[in-house]
Amino acid sequence: MRLIGTLYNASGPLANATISFEATTTTMNGVLAGSDAHFTTQEDGTYLIDLEAGFYNVHWIESGHRVRLGSVTADSFSEATLPEVLQAALVPVDSSAIQDEIV
């Protein structure tokens, strides 16, 4: 999944913000549970993050403190902003819409 956009706070673009993605499960593509990937926004608050497919807890790291922002399920083909994927994680899943797929 590619995450691309600009992070903002109340006063404008958020420069040099460190975002951490902590894998919550081990995946078949080699992402190990508990492993972290850290990314930092540019001076203008922009970011470009390529995540391997998997399940992640997302944290903002400031002054040595980790603030949990939410969780993300990353696939191998989507492109979105960080707020979009965090918001999507808050949408309840209708279990009746889930269908088994025979592989």
PDB file of C-alpha atoms in Angstrom:
ATOM      1  CA  MET A   1       0.000   0.000   0.000  1.00  0.00           C
ATOM      2  CA  ARG A   2       1.228   3.455  -0.799  1.00  0.00           C
ATOM      3  CA  LEU A   3       0.310   6.243   1.621  1.00  0.00           C
ATOM      4  CA  ILE A   4       0.812   9.712   0.188  1.00  0.00           C
ATOM      5  CA  GLY A   5      -0.294  13.140   1.395  1.00  0.00           C
ATOM      6  CA  THR A   6       0.358  15.935   3.880  1.00  0.00           C
ATOM      7  CA  LEU A   7      -0.105  15.784   7.659  1.00  0.00           C
ATOM      8  CA  TYR A   8      -1.585  18.858   9.342  1.00  0.00           C
ATOM      9  CA  ASN A   9      -2.196  20.064  12.869  1.00  0.00           C
ATOM     10  CA  ALA A  10      -4.340  23.056  13.864  1.00  0.00           C
ATOM     11  CA  SER A  11      -1.644  25.544  12.820  1.00  0.00           C
ATOM     12  CA  GLY A  12      -0.674  24.042   9.451  1.00  0.00           C
ATOM     13  CA  PRO A  13       1.510  21.322   7.896  1.00  0.00           C
ATOM     14  CA  LEU A  14       3.235  19.046  10.425  1.00  0.00           C
ATOM     15  CA  ALA A  15       6.970  19.055   9.622  1.00  0.00           C
ATOM     16  CA  ASN A  16       9.331  16.271  10.734  1.00  0.00           C
ATOM     17  CA  ALA A  17       6.574  14.192  12.353  1.00  0.00           C
ATOM     18  CA  THR A  18       7.597  10.581  12.948  1.00  0.00           C
ATOM     19  CA  ILE A  19       4.937   7.953  12.237  1.00  0.00           C
ATOM     20  CA  SER A  20       5.452   4.337  13.305  1.00  0.00           C
ATOM     21  CA  PHE A  21       3.752   1.272  11.838  1.00  0.00           C
ATOM     22  CA  GLU A  22       3.970  -1.772  14.142  1.00  0.00           C
ATOM     23  CA  ALA A  23       3.028  -5.099  12.543  1.00  0.00           C
ATOM     24  CA  THR A  24       0.410  -6.933  14.602  1.00  0.00           C
ATOM     25  CA  THR A  25       0.712 -10.282  12.805  1.00  0.00           C
ATOM     26  CA  THR A  26       3.308 -12.214  10.831  1.00  0.00           C
ATOM     27  CA  THR A  27       2.364 -12.378   7.152  1.00  0.00           C
ATOM     28  CA  MET A  28       3.181 -14.776   4.334  1.00  0.00           C
ATOM     29  CA  ASN A  29       5.077 -11.981   2.551  1.00  0.00           C
ATOM     30  CA  GLY A  30       7.628 -11.751   5.374  1.00  0.00           C
ATOM     31  CA  VAL A  31       6.337  -9.000   7.679  1.00  0.00           C
ATOM     32  CA  LEU A  32       7.090 -10.139  11.242  1.00  0.00           C
ATOM     33  CA  ALA A  33       4.695  -9.468  14.117  1.00  0.00           C
ATOM     34  CA  GLY A  34       6.119  -6.800  16.413  1.00  0.00           C
ATOM     35  CA  SER A  35       8.402  -5.294  13.771  1.00  0.00           C
ATOM     36  CA  ASP A  36       8.319  -1.510  13.330  1.00  0.00           C
ATOM     37  CA  ALA A  37       8.744   0.779  10.359  1.00  0.00           C
ATOM     38  CA  HIS A  38       9.281   4.506  11.030  1.00  0.00           C
ATOM     39  CA  PHE A  39       8.698   7.346   8.588  1.00  0.00           C
ATOM     40  CA  THR A  40       9.191  11.102   8.972  1.00  0.00           C
ATOM     41  CA  THR A  41       7.271  13.843   7.183  1.00  0.00           C
ATOM     42  CA  GLN A  42       9.182  16.407   5.122  1.00  0.00           C
ATOM     43  CA  GLU A  43       9.581  20.094   6.073  1.00  0.00           C
ATOM     44  CA  ASP A  44       6.289  20.860   4.306  1.00  0.00           C
ATOM     45  CA  GLY A  45       4.437  18.030   6.103  1.00  0.00           C
ATOM     46  CA  THR A  46       4.312  15.750   3.060  1.00  0.00           C
ATOM     47  CA  TYR A  47       4.918  12.009   3.235  1.00  0.00           C
ATOM     48  CA  LEU A  48       5.260   9.043   0.901  1.00  0.00           C
ATOM     49  CA  ILE A  49       5.133   5.662   2.645  1.00  0.00           C
ATOM     50  CA  ASP A  50       5.244   2.253   0.980  1.00  0.00           C
ATOM     51  CA  LEU A  51       3.925  -0.463   3.321  1.00  0.00           C
ATOM     52  CA  GLU A  52       4.062  -4.196   2.748  1.00  0.00           C
ATOM     53  CA  ALA A  53       0.665  -5.881   2.904  1.00  0.00           C
ATOM     54  CA  GLY A  54      -0.255  -6.610   6.521  1.00  0.00           C
ATOM     55  CA  PHE A  55      -1.918  -5.396   9.699  1.00  0.00           C
ATOM     56  CA  TYR A  56      -0.379  -2.486  11.614  1.00  0.00           C
ATOM     57  CA  ASN A  57      -0.915  -0.350  14.697  1.00  0.00           C
ATOM     58  CA  VAL A  58      -0.090   3.260  13.850  1.00  0.00           C
ATOM     59  CA  HIS A  59       1.657   5.600  16.309  1.00  0.00           C
ATOM     60  CA  TRP A  60       2.822   9.193  16.201  1.00  0.00           C
ATOM     61  CA  ILE A  61       6.140   9.571  18.013  1.00  0.00           C
ATOM     62  CA  GLU A  62       6.825  12.933  19.661  1.00  0.00           C
ATOM     63  CA  SER A  63       9.507  13.726  22.243  1.00  0.00           C
ATOM     64  CA  GLY A  64      10.034  10.015  22.896  1.00  0.00           C
ATOM     65  CA  HIS A  65       6.324   9.341  23.533  1.00  0.00           C
ATOM     66  CA  ARG A  66       4.214   7.062  21.330  1.00  0.00           C
ATOM     67  CA  VAL A  67       0.638   8.194  20.746  1.00  0.00           C
ATOM     68  CA  ARG A  68      -1.572   5.534  19.154  1.00  0.00           C
ATOM     69  CA  LEU A  69      -3.509   6.884  16.174  1.00  0.00           C
ATOM     70  CA  GLY A  70      -5.301   3.673  15.213  1.00  0.00           C
ATOM     71  CA  SER A  71      -4.746   0.662  13.010  1.00  0.00           C
ATOM     72  CA  VAL A  72      -4.314   0.022   9.304  1.00  0.00           C
ATOM     73  CA  THR A  73      -4.896  -2.998   7.097  1.00  0.00           C
ATOM     74  CA  ALA A  74      -2.531  -2.587   4.152  1.00  0.00           C
ATOM     75  CA  ASP A  75      -3.018  -4.395   0.874  1.00  0.00           C
ATOM     76  CA  SER A  76      -0.488  -4.684  -1.929  1.00  0.00           C
ATOM     77  CA  PHE A  77      -2.156  -2.388  -4.482  1.00  0.00           C
ATOM     78  CA  SER A  78      -3.980   0.617  -2.943  1.00  0.00           C
ATOM     79  CA  GLU A  79      -2.957   4.252  -2.687  1.00  0.00           C
ATOM     80  CA  ALA A  80      -4.521   6.488  -0.029  1.00  0.00           C
ATOM     81  CA  THR A  81      -3.791   9.128   2.586  1.00  0.00           C
ATOM     82  CA  LEU A  82      -3.042   8.210   6.189  1.00  0.00           C
ATOM     83  CA  PRO A  83      -6.284   9.820   7.480  1.00  0.00           C
ATOM     84  CA  GLU A  84      -8.299   7.848   4.892  1.00  0.00           C
ATOM     85  CA  VAL A  85      -6.947   4.467   5.974  1.00  0.00           C
ATOM     86  CA  LEU A  86      -7.237   5.305   9.666  1.00  0.00           C
ATOM     87  CA  GLN A  87     -10.856   6.395   9.121  1.00  0.00           C
ATOM     88  CA  ALA A  88     -11.594   3.251   7.095  1.00  0.00           C
ATOM     89  CA  ALA A  89     -10.400   1.153  10.038  1.00  0.00           C
ATOM     90  CA  LEU A  90     -13.137   2.739  12.179  1.00  0.00           C
ATOM     91  CA  VAL A  91     -15.962   1.623   9.878  1.00  0.00           C
ATOM     92  CA  PRO A  92     -17.747  -1.411  11.324  1.00  0.00           C
ATOM     93  CA  VAL A  93     -17.720  -4.541   9.191  1.00  0.00           C
ATOM     94  CA  ASP A  94     -21.061  -6.075   8.243  1.00  0.00           C
ATOM     95  CA  SER A  95     -20.331  -9.772   8.784  1.00  0.00           C
ATOM     96  CA  SER A  96     -23.283 -10.773   6.581  1.00  0.00           C
ATOM     97  CA  ALA A  97     -21.498  -9.179   3.590  1.00  0.00           C
ATOM     98  CA  ILE A  98     -18.406 -11.354   4.017  1.00  0.00           C
ATOM     99  CA  GLN A  99     -18.263 -14.317   1.680  1.00  0.00           C
ATOM    100  CA  ASP A 100     -15.900 -17.260   1.649  1.00  0.00           C
ATOM    101  CA  GLU A 101     -13.635 -17.467  -1.373  1.00  0.00           C
ATOM    102  CA  ILE A 102     -12.552 -20.839  -2.707  1.00  0.00           C
ATOM    103  CA  VAL A 103      -8.934 -20.774  -3.846  1.00  0.00           C
TER     104      VAL A 103
END
